[in-house]
Tab-separated table of N, CA, C and O in Angstrom:
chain	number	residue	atom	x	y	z
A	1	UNK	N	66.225	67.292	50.428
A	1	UNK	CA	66.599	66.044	51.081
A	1	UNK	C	65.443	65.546	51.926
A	1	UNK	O	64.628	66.255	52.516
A	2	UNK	N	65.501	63.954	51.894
A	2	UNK	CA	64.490	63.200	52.921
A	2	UNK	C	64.556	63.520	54.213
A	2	UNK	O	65.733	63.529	54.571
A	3	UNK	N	63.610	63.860	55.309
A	3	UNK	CA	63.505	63.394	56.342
A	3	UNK	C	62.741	62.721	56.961
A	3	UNK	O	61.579	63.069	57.168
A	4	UNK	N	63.378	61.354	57.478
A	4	UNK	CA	62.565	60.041	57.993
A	4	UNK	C	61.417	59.799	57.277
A	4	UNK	O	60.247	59.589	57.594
A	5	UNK	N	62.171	59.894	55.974
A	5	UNK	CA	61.293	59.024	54.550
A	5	UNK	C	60.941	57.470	55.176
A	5	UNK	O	61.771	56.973	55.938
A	6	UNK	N	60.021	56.910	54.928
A	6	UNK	CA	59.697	55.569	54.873
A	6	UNK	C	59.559	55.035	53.729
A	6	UNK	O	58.761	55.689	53.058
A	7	UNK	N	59.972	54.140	53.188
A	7	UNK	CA	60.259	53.644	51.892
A	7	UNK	C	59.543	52.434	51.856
A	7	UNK	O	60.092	51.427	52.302
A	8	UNK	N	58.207	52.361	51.317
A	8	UNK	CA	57.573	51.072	51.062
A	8	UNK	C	57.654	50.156	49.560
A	8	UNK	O	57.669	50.718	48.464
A	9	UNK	N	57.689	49.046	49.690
A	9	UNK	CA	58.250	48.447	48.661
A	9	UNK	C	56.946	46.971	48.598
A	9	UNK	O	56.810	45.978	49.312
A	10	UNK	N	56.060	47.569	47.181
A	10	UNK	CA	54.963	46.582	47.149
A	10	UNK	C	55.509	45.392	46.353
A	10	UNK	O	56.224	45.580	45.368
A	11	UNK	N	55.154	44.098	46.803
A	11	UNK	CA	56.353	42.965	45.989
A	11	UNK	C	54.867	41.960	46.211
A	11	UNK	O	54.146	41.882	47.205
A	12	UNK	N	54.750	41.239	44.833
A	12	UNK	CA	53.725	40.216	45.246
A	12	UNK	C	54.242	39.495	43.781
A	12	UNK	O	54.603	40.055	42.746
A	13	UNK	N	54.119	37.794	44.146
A	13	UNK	CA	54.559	37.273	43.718
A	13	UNK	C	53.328	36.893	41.938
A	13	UNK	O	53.875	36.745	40.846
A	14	UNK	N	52.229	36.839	42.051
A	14	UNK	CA	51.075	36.668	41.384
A	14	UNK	C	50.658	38.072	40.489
A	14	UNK	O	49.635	38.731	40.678
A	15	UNK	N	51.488	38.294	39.686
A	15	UNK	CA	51.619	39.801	39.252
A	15	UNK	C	51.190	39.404	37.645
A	15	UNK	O	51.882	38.697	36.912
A	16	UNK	N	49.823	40.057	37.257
A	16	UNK	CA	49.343	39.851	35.792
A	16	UNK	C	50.266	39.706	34.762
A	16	UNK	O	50.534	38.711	34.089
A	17	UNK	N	50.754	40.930	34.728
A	17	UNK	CA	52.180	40.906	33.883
A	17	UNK	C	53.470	40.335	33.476
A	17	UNK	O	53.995	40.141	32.381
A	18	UNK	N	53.975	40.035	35.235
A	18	UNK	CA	55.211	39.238	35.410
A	18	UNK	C	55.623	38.331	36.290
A	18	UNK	O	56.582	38.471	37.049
A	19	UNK	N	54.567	36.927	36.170
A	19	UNK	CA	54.601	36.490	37.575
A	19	UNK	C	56.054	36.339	37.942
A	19	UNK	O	57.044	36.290	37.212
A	20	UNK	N	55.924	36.270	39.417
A	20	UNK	CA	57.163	36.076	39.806
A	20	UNK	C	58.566	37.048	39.856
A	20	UNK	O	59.747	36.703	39.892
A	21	UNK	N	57.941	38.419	39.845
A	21	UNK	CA	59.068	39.520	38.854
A	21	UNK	C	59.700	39.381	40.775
A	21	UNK	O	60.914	39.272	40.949
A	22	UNK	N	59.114	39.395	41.540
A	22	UNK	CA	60.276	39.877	42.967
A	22	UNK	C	61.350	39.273	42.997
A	22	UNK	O	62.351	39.760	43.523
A	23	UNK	N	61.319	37.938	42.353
A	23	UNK	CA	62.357	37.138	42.743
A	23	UNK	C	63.327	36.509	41.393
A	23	UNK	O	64.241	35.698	41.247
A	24	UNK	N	62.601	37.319	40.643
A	24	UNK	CA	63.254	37.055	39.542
A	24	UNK	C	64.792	37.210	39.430
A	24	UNK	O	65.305	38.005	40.217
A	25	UNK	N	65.825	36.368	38.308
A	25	UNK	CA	67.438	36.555	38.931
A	25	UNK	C	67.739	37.587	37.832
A	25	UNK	O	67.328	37.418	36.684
A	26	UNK	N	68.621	38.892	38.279
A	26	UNK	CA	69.348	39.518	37.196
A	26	UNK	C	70.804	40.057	38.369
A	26	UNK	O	70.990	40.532	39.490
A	27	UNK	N	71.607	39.542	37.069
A	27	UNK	CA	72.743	39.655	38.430
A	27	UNK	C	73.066	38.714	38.985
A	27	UNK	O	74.054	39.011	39.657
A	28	UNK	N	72.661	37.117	39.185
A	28	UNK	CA	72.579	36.515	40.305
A	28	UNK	C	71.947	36.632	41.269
A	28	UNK	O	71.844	35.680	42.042
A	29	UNK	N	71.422	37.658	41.480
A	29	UNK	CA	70.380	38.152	42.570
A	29	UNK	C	69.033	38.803	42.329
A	29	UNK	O	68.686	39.651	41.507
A	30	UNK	N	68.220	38.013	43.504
A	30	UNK	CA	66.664	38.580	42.966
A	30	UNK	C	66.426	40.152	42.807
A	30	UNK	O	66.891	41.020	43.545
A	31	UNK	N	65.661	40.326	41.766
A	31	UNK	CA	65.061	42.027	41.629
A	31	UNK	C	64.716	42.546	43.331
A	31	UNK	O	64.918	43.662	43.811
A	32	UNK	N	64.274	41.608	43.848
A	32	UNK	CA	63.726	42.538	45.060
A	32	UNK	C	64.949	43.082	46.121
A	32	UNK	O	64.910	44.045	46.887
A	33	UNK	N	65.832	42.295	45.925
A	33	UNK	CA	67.067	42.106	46.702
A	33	UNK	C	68.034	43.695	46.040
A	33	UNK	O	68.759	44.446	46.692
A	34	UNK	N	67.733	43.750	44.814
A	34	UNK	CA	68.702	44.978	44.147
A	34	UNK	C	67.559	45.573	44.893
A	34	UNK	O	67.985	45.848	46.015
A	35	UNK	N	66.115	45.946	44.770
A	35	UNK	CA	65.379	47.209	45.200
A	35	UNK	C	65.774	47.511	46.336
A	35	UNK	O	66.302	48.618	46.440
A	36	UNK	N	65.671	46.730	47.455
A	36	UNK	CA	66.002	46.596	48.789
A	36	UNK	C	67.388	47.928	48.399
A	36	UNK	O	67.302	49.142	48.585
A	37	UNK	N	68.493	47.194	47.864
A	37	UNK	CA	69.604	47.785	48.387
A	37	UNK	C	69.679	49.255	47.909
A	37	UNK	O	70.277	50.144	48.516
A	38	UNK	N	68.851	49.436	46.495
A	38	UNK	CA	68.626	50.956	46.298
A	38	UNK	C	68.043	51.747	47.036
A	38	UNK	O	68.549	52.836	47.309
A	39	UNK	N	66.596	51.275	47.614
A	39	UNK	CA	65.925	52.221	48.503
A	39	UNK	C	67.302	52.227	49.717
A	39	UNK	O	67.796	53.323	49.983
A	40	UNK	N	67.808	51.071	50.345
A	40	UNK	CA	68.639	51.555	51.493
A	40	UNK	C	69.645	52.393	51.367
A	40	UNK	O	70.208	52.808	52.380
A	41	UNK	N	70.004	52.747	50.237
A	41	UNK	CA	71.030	53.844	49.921
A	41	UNK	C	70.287	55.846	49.967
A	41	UNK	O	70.759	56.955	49.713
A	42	UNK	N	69.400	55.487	50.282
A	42	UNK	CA	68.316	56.951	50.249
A	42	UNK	C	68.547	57.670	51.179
A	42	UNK	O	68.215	57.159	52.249
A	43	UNK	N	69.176	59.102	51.288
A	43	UNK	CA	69.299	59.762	51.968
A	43	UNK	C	68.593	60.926	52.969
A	43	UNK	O	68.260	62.042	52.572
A	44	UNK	N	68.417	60.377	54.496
A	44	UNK	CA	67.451	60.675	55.219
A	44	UNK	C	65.986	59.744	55.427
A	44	UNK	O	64.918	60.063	55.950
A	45	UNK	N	66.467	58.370	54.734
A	45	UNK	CA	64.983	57.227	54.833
A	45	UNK	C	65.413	56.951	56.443
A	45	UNK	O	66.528	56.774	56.934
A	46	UNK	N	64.228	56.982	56.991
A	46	UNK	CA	63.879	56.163	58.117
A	46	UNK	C	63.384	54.375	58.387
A	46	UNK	O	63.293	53.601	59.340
A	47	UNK	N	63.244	54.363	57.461
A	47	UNK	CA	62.952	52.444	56.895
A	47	UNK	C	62.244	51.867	55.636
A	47	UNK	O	61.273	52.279	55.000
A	48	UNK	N	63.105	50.700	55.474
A	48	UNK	CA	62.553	50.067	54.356
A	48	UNK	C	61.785	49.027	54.911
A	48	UNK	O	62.195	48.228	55.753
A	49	UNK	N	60.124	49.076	54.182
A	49	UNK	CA	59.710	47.818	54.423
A	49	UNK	C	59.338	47.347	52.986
A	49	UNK	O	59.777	47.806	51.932
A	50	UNK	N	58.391	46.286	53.166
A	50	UNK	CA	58.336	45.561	52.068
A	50	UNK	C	57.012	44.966	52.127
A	50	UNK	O	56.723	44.401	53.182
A	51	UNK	N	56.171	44.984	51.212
A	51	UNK	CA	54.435	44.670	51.611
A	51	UNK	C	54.275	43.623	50.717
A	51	UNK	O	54.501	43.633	49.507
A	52	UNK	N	53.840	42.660	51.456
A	52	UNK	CA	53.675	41.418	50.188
A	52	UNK	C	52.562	40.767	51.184
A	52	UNK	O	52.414	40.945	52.393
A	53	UNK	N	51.747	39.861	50.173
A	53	UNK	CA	50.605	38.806	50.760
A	53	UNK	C	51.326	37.894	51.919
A	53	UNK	O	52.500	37.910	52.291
A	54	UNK	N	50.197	37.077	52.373
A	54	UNK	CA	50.727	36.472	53.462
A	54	UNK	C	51.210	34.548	52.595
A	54	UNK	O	51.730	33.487	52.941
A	55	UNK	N	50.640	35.129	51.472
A	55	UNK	CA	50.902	33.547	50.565
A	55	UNK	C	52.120	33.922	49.508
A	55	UNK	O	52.217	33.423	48.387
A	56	UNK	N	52.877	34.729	49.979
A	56	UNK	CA	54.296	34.648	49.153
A	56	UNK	C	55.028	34.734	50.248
A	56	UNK	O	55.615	35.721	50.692
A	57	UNK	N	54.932	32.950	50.940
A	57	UNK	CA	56.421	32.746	52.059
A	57	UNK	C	57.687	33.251	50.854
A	57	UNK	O	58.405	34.177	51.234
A	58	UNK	N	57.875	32.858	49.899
A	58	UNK	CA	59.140	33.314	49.237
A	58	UNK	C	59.764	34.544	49.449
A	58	UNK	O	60.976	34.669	49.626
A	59	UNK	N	58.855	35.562	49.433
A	59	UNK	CA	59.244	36.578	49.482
A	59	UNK	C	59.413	37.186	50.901
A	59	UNK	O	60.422	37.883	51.002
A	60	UNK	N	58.893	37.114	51.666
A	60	UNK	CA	59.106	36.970	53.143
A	60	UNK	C	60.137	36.583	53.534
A	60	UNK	O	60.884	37.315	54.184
A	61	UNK	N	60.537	34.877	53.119
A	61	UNK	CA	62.179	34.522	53.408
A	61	UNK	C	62.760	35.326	52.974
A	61	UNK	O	63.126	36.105	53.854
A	62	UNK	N	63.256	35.747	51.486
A	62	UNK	CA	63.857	36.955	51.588
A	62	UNK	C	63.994	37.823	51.856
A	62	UNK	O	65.060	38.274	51.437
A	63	UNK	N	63.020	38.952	52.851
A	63	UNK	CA	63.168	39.675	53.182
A	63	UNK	C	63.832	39.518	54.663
A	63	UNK	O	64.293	40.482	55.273
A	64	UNK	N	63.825	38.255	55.137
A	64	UNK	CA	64.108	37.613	56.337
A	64	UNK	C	66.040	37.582	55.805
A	64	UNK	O	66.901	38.095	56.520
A	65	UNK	N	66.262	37.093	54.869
A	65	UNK	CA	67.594	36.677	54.796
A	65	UNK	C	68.622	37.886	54.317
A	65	UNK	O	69.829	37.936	54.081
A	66	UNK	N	67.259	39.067	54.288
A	66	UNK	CA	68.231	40.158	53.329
A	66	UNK	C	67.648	41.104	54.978
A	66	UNK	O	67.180	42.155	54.541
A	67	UNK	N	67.569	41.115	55.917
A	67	UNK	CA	67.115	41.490	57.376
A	67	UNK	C	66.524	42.785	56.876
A	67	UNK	O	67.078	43.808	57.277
A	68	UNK	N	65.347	42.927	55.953
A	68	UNK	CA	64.596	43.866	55.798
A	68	UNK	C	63.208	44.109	56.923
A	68	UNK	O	63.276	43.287	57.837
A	69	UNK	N	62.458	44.687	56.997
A	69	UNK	CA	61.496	44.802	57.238
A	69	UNK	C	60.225	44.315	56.315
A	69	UNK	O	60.211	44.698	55.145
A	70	UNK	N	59.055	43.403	56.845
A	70	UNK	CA	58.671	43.001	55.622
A	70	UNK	C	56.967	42.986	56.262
A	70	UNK	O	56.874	42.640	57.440
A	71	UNK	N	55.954	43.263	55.694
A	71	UNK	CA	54.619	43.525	56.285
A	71	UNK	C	53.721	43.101	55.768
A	71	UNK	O	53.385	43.852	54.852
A	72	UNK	N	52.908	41.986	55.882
A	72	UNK	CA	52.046	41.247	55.365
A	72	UNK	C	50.389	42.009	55.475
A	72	UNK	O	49.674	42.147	56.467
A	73	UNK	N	50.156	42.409	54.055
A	73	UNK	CA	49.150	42.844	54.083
A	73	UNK	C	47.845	42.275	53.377
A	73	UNK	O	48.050	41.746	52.285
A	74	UNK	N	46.654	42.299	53.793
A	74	UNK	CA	45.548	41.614	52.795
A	74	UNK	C	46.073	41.441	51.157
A	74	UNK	O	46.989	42.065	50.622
A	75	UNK	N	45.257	40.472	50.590
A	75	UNK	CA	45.319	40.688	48.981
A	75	UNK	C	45.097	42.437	48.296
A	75	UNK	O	44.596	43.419	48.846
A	76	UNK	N	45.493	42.338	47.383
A	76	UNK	CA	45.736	44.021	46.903
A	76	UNK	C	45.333	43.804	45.082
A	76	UNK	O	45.514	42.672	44.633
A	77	UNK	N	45.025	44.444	44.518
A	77	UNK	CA	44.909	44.551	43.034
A	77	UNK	C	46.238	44.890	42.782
A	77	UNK	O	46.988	44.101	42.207
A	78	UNK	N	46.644	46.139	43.209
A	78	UNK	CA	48.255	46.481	42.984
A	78	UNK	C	48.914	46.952	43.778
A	78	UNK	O	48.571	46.687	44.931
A	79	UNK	N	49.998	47.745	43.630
A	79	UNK	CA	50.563	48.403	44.517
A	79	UNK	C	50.231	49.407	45.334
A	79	UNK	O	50.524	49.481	46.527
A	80	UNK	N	49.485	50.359	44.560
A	80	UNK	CA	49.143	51.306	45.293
A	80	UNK	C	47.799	50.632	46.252
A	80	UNK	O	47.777	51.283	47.297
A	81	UNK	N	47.009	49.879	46.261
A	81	UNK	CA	46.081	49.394	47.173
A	81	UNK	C	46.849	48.527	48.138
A	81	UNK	O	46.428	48.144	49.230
A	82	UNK	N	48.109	48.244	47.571
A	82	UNK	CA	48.565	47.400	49.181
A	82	UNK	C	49.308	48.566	50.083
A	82	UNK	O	49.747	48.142	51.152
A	83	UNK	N	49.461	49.595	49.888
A	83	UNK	CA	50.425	50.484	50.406
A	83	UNK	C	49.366	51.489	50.986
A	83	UNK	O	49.660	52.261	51.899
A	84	UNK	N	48.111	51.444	50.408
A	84	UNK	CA	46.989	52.211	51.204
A	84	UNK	C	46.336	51.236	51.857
A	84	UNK	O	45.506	51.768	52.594
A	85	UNK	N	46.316	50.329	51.922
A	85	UNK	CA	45.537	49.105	52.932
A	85	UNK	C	46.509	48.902	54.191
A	85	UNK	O	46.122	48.998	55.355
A	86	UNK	N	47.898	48.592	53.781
A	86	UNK	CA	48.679	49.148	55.146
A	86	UNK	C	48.882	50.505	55.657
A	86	UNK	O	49.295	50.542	56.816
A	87	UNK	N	48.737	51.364	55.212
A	87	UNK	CA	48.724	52.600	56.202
A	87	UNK	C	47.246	52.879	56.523
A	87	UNK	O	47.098	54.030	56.935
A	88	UNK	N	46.201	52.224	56.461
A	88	UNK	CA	44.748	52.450	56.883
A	88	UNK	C	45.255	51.243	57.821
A	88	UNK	O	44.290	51.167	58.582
A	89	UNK	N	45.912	50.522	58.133
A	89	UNK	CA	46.071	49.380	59.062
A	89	UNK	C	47.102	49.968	60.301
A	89	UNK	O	47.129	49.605	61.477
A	90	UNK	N	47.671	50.672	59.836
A	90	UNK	CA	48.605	51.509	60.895
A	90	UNK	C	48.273	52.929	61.357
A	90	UNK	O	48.779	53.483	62.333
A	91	UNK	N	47.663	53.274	60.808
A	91	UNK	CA	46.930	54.710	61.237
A	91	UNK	C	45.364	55.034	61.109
A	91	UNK	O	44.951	56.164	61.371
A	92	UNK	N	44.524	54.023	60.705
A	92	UNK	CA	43.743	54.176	61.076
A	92	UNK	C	42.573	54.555	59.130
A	92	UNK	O	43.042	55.272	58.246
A	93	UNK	N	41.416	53.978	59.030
A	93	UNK	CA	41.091	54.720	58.014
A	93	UNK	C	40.464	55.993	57.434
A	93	UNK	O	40.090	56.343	56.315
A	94	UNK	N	40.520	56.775	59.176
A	94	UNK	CA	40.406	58.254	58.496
A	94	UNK	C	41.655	59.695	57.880
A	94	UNK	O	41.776	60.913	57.748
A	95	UNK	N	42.320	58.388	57.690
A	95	UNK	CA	43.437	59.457	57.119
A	95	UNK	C	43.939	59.433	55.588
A	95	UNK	O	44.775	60.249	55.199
């Protein structure tokens, strides 16, 4: 079991593959909105945030209307560079 897992969730709207996949509708409701509610079901997470550019207001409002946590980080190639560009932004880059 988790303890005080942090659950980061890389969402950018300009995605090679699928633009637009965060907000895309299945369900009636955007993909990012189901992720949201899966990671919040995780047992022993300490928080969900959500890392997206500072040029996807879209995705921001939603994270605003779905009262997530949401963290605007530099441009990123992918996920894993936005999720290591914010924790070199929160702890520093010798770690």
């Amino acid at each position: 079991m988790l303890d005080n897992a942090l659950i980061l969730i890389p969402a950018r709207m300009q995605s090679s593959r699928f633009p637009g996949k965060p907000l895309a509708e299945i369900a009636g409701r955007p993909l990012l909105a189901w992720t949201v509610d899966a990671a919040s079901l995780v047992a022993g997470r300490q928080a969900v945030t959500v890392l997206t550019e500072e040029a996807d207001t879209d995705i921001i409002e939603l994270c605003r209307s779905l009262d997530v946590a949401c963290a605007v980080t530099p441009p990123a190639a992918n996920g894993t560079e936005r999720i290591t560009r914010w924790a070199q932004n929160l702890y520093g880059s010798s770690h």
